[in-house]
Amino acid sequence: MSDVTYTAEAGDEILRVENLKKYFPILGGFFKRPVAYVRAVDDVSLSIRKKETFGLVGESGCGKTTLGRTVGRLIEPDSGRIIFKGMDITHISQKEFRGIRRHIQFVFQDPFASLNPRMTIKDIVGEPLVIHTNQSDSEIEDTVLELLEVVGLKKEHLYRYPHEFSGGQRQRINIARALALRPDFIVLDEPTSALDVSVQAQILNLLKDLQSEFNLTYLFISHDLSVVEYMSDTIGVMYLGKLVEVGEAESVIAETLHPYTKALFESIPIPDPKFRGKGAAIHGDVPSPINPPSGCRFHPRCPHAMDICRTEEPALKGDSSHLVACHLY
Amino acid sequence: MDTVSTGDIEKLLRVNELYINFYTYEGVVKAIDGVSFDIHPNETFALVGETGCGKSVTARAILRLIPTPPGKIEGGEILFNGVDLLKIPEKEMLEYRGKKISMIFQEPMTSLNPVFTVGDQLVETIALNQKVSKEEAYNIALKMLERVRIPDAENAMTKYPHEFSGGQRQRIVIAMALSCNPSLLIADEPTTALDVTVQAQIINLMNELQKNMGTSILLITHDLGVVAEMSDRVAVMYAGNIVELGTTSVIFEKRYHPYTQGLFNAIPVFGKGKQTRLEEIPGSVPNLLYPPPGCRFHPRCPHVMDICRKEKPELIELEPGHYVRCHLYR
């Protein structure tokens, strides 16, 4: 379908996703056979450059989380290719993938669910080191202490349990664990959505500092456009399993092309009463990804829908700094 | 201390020096520490603050929905059209709850019963509260669904809640809450569970209904964007206190209290391009089992003085109708 990929200059690239698909079966009937599929990620291609933050935005159910997890093989893709540092990791065995996994780490949304309540902070942050390295216990303790300092926690936190920490502190623990193996690439899946705004600012700033300190590349997944704008160099917008627009952050925000992206941006409530009453940009809800609309998936809600939109799926087009999948262009 | 009075404007609701504690195994949580505000007829009043600041507890106290025990209203008045809701017997509360004051919650699915059709639930509510026949109730229900723009309302009446999307469910809940023409609608994070494009639709709908029906809205939210879109006046809450109260335009423009300033500087604003670094409020919200003495914000405040550690500041009227609780402005 879409042969054009959002490409970075060669050599600069750390991760490349080509025509990735992930359909989740819905089982039904007596034999529990698949009766339908949720098309969570449907033919998505993108490329992420070293040391950049790639922001992936979209509303619930658009497939952004599935895409993030598939990249780290937490979910196995159905088809397409994932190329990490020039190596095709789509189909290598889990055993082989172990060596790669230390370079791809995750931070999840819920800082309460992602820490084992029965483990101390030392064991949580040190676990990746136990699995992937041959460090002795005292070496691991030194590394963990270093990591805690890097994320702004203290020495006395080492033998405490997760319940003794606030949400923001727990997210710092998650970040410390993700950093333990000195990865190149971190998938941040809504890392601040469960946090209060004053704490969110602390975590976002911490993530930015760590990125420049350790030369990290981020895939930053969020539904909060303001946060994505603050963090990202490149922005990709997803709608119902499709990447509809992708490009340099400034270009996507200042020269928005896709009608869905426009609607999304216009819907954000601006914290200034002078801009009140812009009105709702689009009507209706996101359709079910089980039977997505034919042609362009946005056409039933699109103010510019044409005949071609109902029948033909638009491909991603444009110059390499800004691509859009829309028949208007 | 009769602080927040708004002079001659008539008041629909007046919360006066409200104190609420929760008695838990670990100790007494001092959740609400002397909260006072008024809501005028036909206005949207927002309570804004972070998790645990007491905004939802305050809202629930108005309808006497605080579970007792562990919660206990220790003092204060909640005057609705001059009647103290904290003094009347439980039976009389039924005249207020759902009729004169109704409430909508964050997650619409929790307010809808999954085993009854939307029509059944609407008709039941209306028949019970307005003492009309089932047929009349059906007609009112249909009209309400049309009013909140549920497509094909007649058909929608026969459907179950799970057949609707999140945005439509919230529309149905709004229809139910407004069916009895209440004078006050308490909306607790009404758009937090919704996607932005749907949130924009619900905000529009609520603003429009508020204008047409003349209902006052008490909006509870943590989102300053939603506050700016909907409210006429705002109270900023921190750790059980109102720290700043005034008209939305003045609060957004001036921000006197250090916490209000911190809150605004901590949020990334969309469309500002590559921004300068976000300002952080150091530390986190205090545990209200052991609230800090004096001003509850003092451990995180950049302008903290000696007096802040000892004495709780009073609400001071800095401009007409604009109040701040901070020793900086004594």
GROMACS .gro file of N, CA, C and O in nm, chain A residues 59-60 196-198 200-202 204-205 209 225-227 229-230 232-233 250 253 264-265 267-273 276-280 282-285 301, chain B residues 50-51 165 168 195-199 201 204 225-226 228-231 248 252 263 266-283 300:
model
  312
   59GLU      N    1  -0.633   0.917   1.945
   59GLU     CA    2  -0.733   0.896   2.049
   59GLU      C    3  -0.735   0.750   2.090
   59GLU      O    4  -0.671   0.666   2.027
   60SER      N    5  -0.814   0.718   2.193
   60SER     CA    6  -0.813   0.581   2.241
   60SER      C    7  -0.855   0.485   2.129
   60SER      O    8  -0.943   0.516   2.049
  196ASP      N    9  -0.037   1.398   3.834
  196ASP     CA   10  -0.088   1.534   3.841
  196ASP      C   11   0.002   1.628   3.763
  196ASP      O   12   0.121   1.602   3.746
  197VAL      N   13  -0.053   1.742   3.721
  197VAL     CA   14   0.024   1.830   3.633
  197VAL      C   15   0.154   1.879   3.696
  197VAL      O   16   0.256   1.890   3.628
  198SER      N   17   0.154   1.908   3.826
  198SER     CA   18   0.278   1.961   3.884
  198SER      C   19   0.386   1.854   3.884
  198SER      O   20   0.505   1.883   3.869
  200GLN      N   21   0.381   1.596   3.663
  200GLN     CA   22   0.405   1.569   3.522
  200GLN      C   23   0.521   1.654   3.470
  200GLN      O   24   0.609   1.605   3.398
  201ALA      N   25   0.525   1.782   3.510
  201ALA     CA   26   0.632   1.870   3.464
  201ALA      C   27   0.767   1.817   3.511
  201ALA      O   28   0.865   1.820   3.437
  202GLN      N   29   0.773   1.767   3.635
  202GLN     CA   30   0.900   1.712   3.686
  202GLN      C   31   0.946   1.594   3.601
  202GLN      O   32   1.063   1.584   3.564
  204LEU      N   33   0.854   1.507   3.287
  204LEU     CA   34   0.887   1.545   3.149
  204LEU      C   35   1.026   1.608   3.142
  204LEU      O   36   1.106   1.576   3.054
  205ASN      N   37   1.054   1.695   3.238
  205ASN     CA   38   1.187   1.757   3.239
  205ASN      C   39   1.296   1.655   3.265
  205ASN      O   40   1.403   1.660   3.203
  209ASP      N   41   1.619   1.567   3.029
  209ASP     CA   42   1.757   1.569   3.077
  209ASP      C   43   1.827   1.437   3.050
  209ASP      O   44   1.942   1.434   3.006
  225LEU      N   45  -0.185   1.618   2.340
  225LEU     CA   46  -0.110   1.685   2.234
  225LEU      C   47  -0.014   1.790   2.286
  225LEU      O   48   0.092   1.810   2.230
  226SER      N   49  -0.051   1.855   2.395
  226SER     CA   50   0.038   1.958   2.448
  226SER      C   51   0.167   1.894   2.497
  226SER      O   52   0.276   1.948   2.477
  227VAL      N   53   0.154   1.779   2.562
  227VAL     CA   54   0.272   1.709   2.611
  227VAL      C   55   0.357   1.659   2.495
  227VAL      O   56   0.479   1.673   2.494
  229GLU      N   57   0.374   1.786   2.198
  229GLU     CA   58   0.443   1.899   2.135
  229GLU      C   59   0.565   1.940   2.217
  229GLU      O   60   0.671   1.970   2.161
  230TYR      N   61   0.550   1.939   2.348
  230TYR     CA   62   0.661   1.979   2.436
  230TYR      C   63   0.780   1.885   2.421
  230TYR      O   64   0.895   1.926   2.426
  232SER      N   65   0.841   1.638   2.155
  232SER     CA   66   0.880   1.568   2.032
  232SER      C   67   0.954   1.652   1.929
  232SER      O   68   0.931   1.772   1.914
  233ASP      N   69   1.039   1.582   1.853
  233ASP     CA   70   1.102   1.639   1.734
  233ASP      C   71   1.021   1.603   1.611
  233ASP      O   72   1.012   1.679   1.516
  250GLU      N   73   0.733   2.085   1.423
  250GLU     CA   74   0.692   2.223   1.392
  250GLU      C   75   0.605   2.228   1.268
  250GLU      O   76   0.505   2.299   1.263
  253ILE      N   77   0.252   2.085   1.330
  253ILE     CA   78   0.166   2.171   1.411
  253ILE      C   79   0.134   2.303   1.341
  253ILE      O   80   0.021   2.350   1.342
  264LEU      N   81  -0.828   1.741   1.557
  264LEU     CA   82  -0.768   1.703   1.685
  264LEU      C   83  -0.706   1.826   1.752
  264LEU      O   84  -0.729   1.853   1.870
  265PHE      N   85  -0.631   1.902   1.676
  265PHE     CA   86  -0.564   2.019   1.732
  265PHE      C   87  -0.666   2.125   1.775
  265PHE      O   88  -0.649   2.190   1.877
  267SER      N   89  -0.960   2.075   1.880
  267SER     CA   90  -1.042   2.031   1.993
  267SER      C   91  -0.976   2.052   2.128
  267SER      O   92  -1.041   2.044   2.230
  268ILE      N   93  -0.846   2.078   2.129
  268ILE     CA   94  -0.777   2.091   2.258
  268ILE      C   95  -0.827   2.217   2.328
  268ILE      O   96  -0.821   2.325   2.271
  269PRO      N   97  -0.875   2.203   2.450
  269PRO     CA   98  -0.915   2.325   2.521
  269PRO      C   99  -0.791   2.407   2.557
  269PRO      O  100  -0.697   2.357   2.617
  270ILE      N  101  -0.789   2.532   2.513
  270ILE     CA  102  -0.674   2.619   2.540
  270ILE      C  103  -0.693   2.682   2.678
  270ILE      O  104  -0.798   2.739   2.705
  271PRO      N  105  -0.592   2.673   2.764
  271PRO     CA  106  -0.608   2.732   2.896
  271PRO      C  107  -0.599   2.885   2.893
  271PRO      O  108  -0.511   2.944   2.951
  272ASP      N  109  -0.688   2.947   2.822
  272ASP     CA  110  -0.698   3.092   2.819
  272ASP      C  111  -0.840   3.128   2.779
  272ASP      O  112  -0.882   3.099   2.667
  273PRO      N  113  -0.915   3.190   2.871
  273PRO     CA  114  -1.057   3.216   2.842
  273PRO      C  115  -1.079   3.306   2.721
  273PRO      O  116  -1.189   3.311   2.668
  276ARG      N  117  -1.211   3.120   2.414
  276ARG     CA  118  -1.324   3.034   2.439
  276ARG      C  119  -1.418   3.023   2.319
  276ARG      O  120  -1.425   3.113   2.236
  277GLY      N  121  -1.488   2.909   2.312
  277GLY     CA  122  -1.596   2.895   2.217
  277GLY      C  123  -1.553   2.878   2.073
  277GLY      O  124  -1.613   2.933   1.983
  278LYS      N  125  -1.447   2.801   2.051
  278LYS     CA  126  -1.411   2.771   1.913
  278LYS      C  127  -1.510   2.672   1.854
  278LYS      O  128  -1.522   2.659   1.735
  279GLY      N  129  -1.578   2.601   1.943
  279GLY     CA  130  -1.675   2.502   1.895
  279GLY      C  131  -1.609   2.370   1.866
  279GLY      O  132  -1.488   2.361   1.851
  280ALA      N  133  -1.691   2.266   1.860
  280ALA     CA  134  -1.637   2.133   1.833
  280ALA      C  135  -1.599   2.127   1.686
  280ALA      O  136  -1.672   2.173   1.599
  282ILE      N  137  -1.517   1.843   1.498
  282ILE     CA  138  -1.581   1.736   1.422
  282ILE      C  139  -1.689   1.671   1.507
  282ILE      O  140  -1.689   1.681   1.629
  283HIS      N  141  -1.778   1.603   1.439
  283HIS     CA  142  -1.889   1.539   1.507
  283HIS      C  143  -1.867   1.389   1.514
  283HIS      O  144  -1.783   1.334   1.445
  284GLY      N  145  -1.944   1.326   1.597
  284GLY     CA  146  -1.942   1.181   1.604
  284GLY      C  147  -1.825   1.128   1.683
  284GLY      O  148  -1.740   1.203   1.731
  285ASP      N  149  -1.824   0.997   1.700
  285ASP     CA  150  -1.719   0.931   1.775
  285ASP      C  151  -1.629   0.852   1.681
  285ASP      O  152  -1.663   0.831   1.565
  301ARG      N  153  -1.645   1.118   0.926
  301ARG     CA  154  -1.642   1.235   1.013
  301ARG      C  155  -1.577   1.354   0.944
  301ARG      O  156  -1.568   1.463   1.003
  379GLU      N  157  -0.542   1.949   4.202
  379GLU     CA  158  -0.484   1.818   4.171
  379GLU      C  159  -0.550   1.709   4.255
  379GLU      O  160  -0.630   1.738   4.344
  380THR      N  161  -0.512   1.585   4.229
  380THR     CA  162  -0.566   1.471   4.303
  380THR      C  163  -0.557   1.495   4.454
  380THR      O  164  -0.454   1.538   4.503
  494SER      N  165  -2.135   0.472   2.247
  494SER     CA  166  -1.995   0.507   2.270
  494SER      C  167  -1.985   0.591   2.398
  494SER      O  168  -2.084   0.638   2.452
  497GLN      N  169  -2.153   0.932   2.374
  497GLN     CA  170  -2.299   0.925   2.374
  497GLN      C  171  -2.352   0.891   2.512
  497GLN      O  172  -2.455   0.943   2.555
  524ASP      N  173  -1.215   1.123   2.479
  524ASP     CA  174  -1.110   1.170   2.389
  524ASP      C  175  -1.130   1.318   2.357
  524ASP      O  176  -1.242   1.369   2.367
  525VAL      N  177  -1.023   1.385   2.316
  525VAL     CA  178  -1.033   1.531   2.297
  525VAL      C  179  -1.140   1.574   2.199
  525VAL      O  180  -1.209   1.673   2.224
  526THR      N  181  -1.155   1.503   2.088
  526THR     CA  182  -1.256   1.550   1.991
  526THR      C  183  -1.397   1.536   2.050
  526THR      O  184  -1.483   1.620   2.025
  527VAL      N  185  -1.417   1.432   2.131
  527VAL     CA  186  -1.548   1.413   2.194
  527VAL      C  187  -1.564   1.509   2.311
  527VAL      O  188  -1.672   1.565   2.334
  528GLN      N  189  -1.454   1.533   2.382
  528GLN     CA  190  -1.457   1.629   2.492
  528GLN      C  191  -1.504   1.766   2.443
  528GLN      O  192  -1.587   1.830   2.506
  530GLN      N  193  -1.700   1.828   2.198
  530GLN     CA  194  -1.844   1.822   2.173
  530GLN      C  195  -1.923   1.834   2.303
  530GLN      O  196  -2.024   1.906   2.310
  533ASN      N  197  -1.916   2.188   2.446
  533ASN     CA  198  -2.011   2.271   2.371
  533ASN      C  199  -2.154   2.248   2.414
  533ASN      O  200  -2.231   2.341   2.435
  554GLY      N  201  -0.759   2.381   3.081
  554GLY     CA  202  -0.818   2.408   2.950
  554GLY      C  203  -0.970   2.401   2.958
  554GLY      O  204  -1.040   2.488   2.904
  555VAL      N  205  -1.022   2.300   3.026
  555VAL     CA  206  -1.167   2.285   3.040
  555VAL      C  207  -1.223   2.402   3.123
  555VAL      O  208  -1.329   2.456   3.092
  557ALA      N  209  -1.107   2.705   3.134
  557ALA     CA  210  -1.109   2.823   3.048
  557ALA      C  211  -1.225   2.818   2.950
  557ALA      O  212  -1.283   2.921   2.915
  558GLU      N  213  -1.260   2.698   2.905
  558GLU     CA  214  -1.368   2.684   2.807
  558GLU      C  215  -1.506   2.702   2.869
  558GLU      O  216  -1.601   2.739   2.801
  559MET      N  217  -1.520   2.666   2.997
  559MET     CA  218  -1.655   2.657   3.053
  559MET      C  219  -1.691   2.756   3.162
  559MET      O  220  -1.805   2.797   3.172
  560SER      N  221  -1.595   2.791   3.250
  560SER     CA  222  -1.639   2.852   3.375
  560SER      C  223  -1.641   3.004   3.371
  560SER      O  224  -1.568   3.068   3.296
  577THR      N  225  -1.284   3.384   3.606
  577THR     CA  226  -1.191   3.306   3.525
  577THR      C  227  -1.091   3.398   3.455
  577THR      O  228  -0.971   3.371   3.453
  581PHE      N  229  -0.684   3.371   3.522
  581PHE     CA  230  -0.596   3.329   3.412
  581PHE      C  231  -0.497   3.438   3.376
  581PHE      O  232  -0.391   3.412   3.322
  592LEU      N  233   0.101   2.602   3.912
  592LEU     CA  234   0.014   2.514   3.835
  592LEU      C  235   0.012   2.556   3.687
  592LEU      O  236   0.024   2.474   3.597
  595ALA      N  237   0.338   2.491   3.503
  595ALA     CA  238   0.377   2.349   3.491
  595ALA      C  239   0.311   2.282   3.372
  595ALA      O  240   0.349   2.172   3.334
  596ILE      N  241   0.208   2.346   3.312
  596ILE     CA  242   0.142   2.278   3.201
  596ILE      C  243   0.197   2.321   3.067
  596ILE      O  244   0.215   2.440   3.041
  597PRO      N  245   0.226   2.222   2.980
  597PRO     CA  246   0.265   2.259   2.845
  597PRO      C  247   0.142   2.311   2.771
  597PRO      O  248   0.035   2.253   2.782
  598VAL      N  249   0.156   2.424   2.701
  598VAL     CA  250   0.043   2.479   2.627
  598VAL      C  251   0.061   2.448   2.480
  598VAL      O  252   0.167   2.474   2.423
  599PHE      N  253  -0.043   2.392   2.420
  599PHE     CA  254  -0.033   2.351   2.281
  599PHE      C  255  -0.023   2.471   2.187
  599PHE      O  256  -0.088   2.572   2.208
  600GLY      N  257   0.060   2.455   2.083
  600GLY     CA  258   0.069   2.558   1.981
  600GLY      C  259   0.169   2.667   2.011
  600GLY      O  260   0.176   2.768   1.943
  601LYS      N  261   0.248   2.647   2.117
  601LYS     CA  262   0.346   2.750   2.153
  601LYS      C  263   0.483   2.721   2.092
  601LYS      O  264   0.579   2.791   2.120
  602GLY      N  265   0.490   2.615   2.013
  602GLY     CA  266   0.619   2.581   1.952
  602GLY      C  267   0.713   2.522   2.054
  602GLY      O  268   0.674   2.487   2.164
  603LYS      N  269   0.840   2.510   2.017
  603LYS     CA  270   0.939   2.456   2.110
  603LYS      C  271   0.947   2.550   2.230
  603LYS      O  272   0.990   2.664   2.218
  604GLN      N  273   0.901   2.500   2.341
  604GLN     CA  274   0.888   2.590   2.454
  604GLN      C  275   1.011   2.587   2.542
  604GLN      O  276   1.092   2.497   2.538
  605THR      N  277   1.019   2.689   2.622
  605THR     CA  278   1.120   2.689   2.726
  605THR      C  279   1.081   2.581   2.826
  605THR      O  280   0.969   2.533   2.827
  606ARG      N  281   1.176   2.546   2.908
  606ARG     CA  282   1.156   2.439   3.004
  606ARG      C  283   1.035   2.464   3.094
  606ARG      O  284   1.011   2.576   3.138
  607LEU      N  285   0.958   2.360   3.117
  607LEU     CA  286   0.844   2.373   3.207
  607LEU      C  287   0.893   2.398   3.348
  607LEU      O  288   0.992   2.341   3.392
  608GLU      N  289   0.821   2.481   3.420
  608GLU     CA  290   0.857   2.502   3.560
  608GLU      C  291   0.798   2.389   3.643
  608GLU      O  292   0.686   2.346   3.621
  609GLU      N  293   0.875   2.345   3.740
  609GLU     CA  294   0.826   2.237   3.825
  609GLU      C  295   0.786   2.293   3.960
  609GLU      O  296   0.844   2.390   4.006
  610ILE      N  297   0.684   2.232   4.020
  610ILE     CA  298   0.659   2.258   4.161
  610ILE      C  299   0.732   2.146   4.234
  610ILE      O  300   0.700   2.030   4.214
  611PRO      N  301   0.834   2.178   4.315
  611PRO     CA  302   0.910   2.069   4.376
  611PRO      C  303   0.823   1.988   4.473
  611PRO      O  304   0.723   2.037   4.524
  612GLY      N  305   0.863   1.864   4.496
  612GLY     CA  306   0.793   1.780   4.593
  612GLY      C  307   0.659   1.733   4.541
  612GLY      O  308   0.630   1.741   4.422
  629ARG      N  309   0.636   2.353   4.962
  629ARG     CA  310   0.666   2.354   4.819
  629ARG      C  311   0.676   2.495   4.763
  629ARG      O  312   0.697   2.514   4.644
   0.00000   0.00000   0.00000
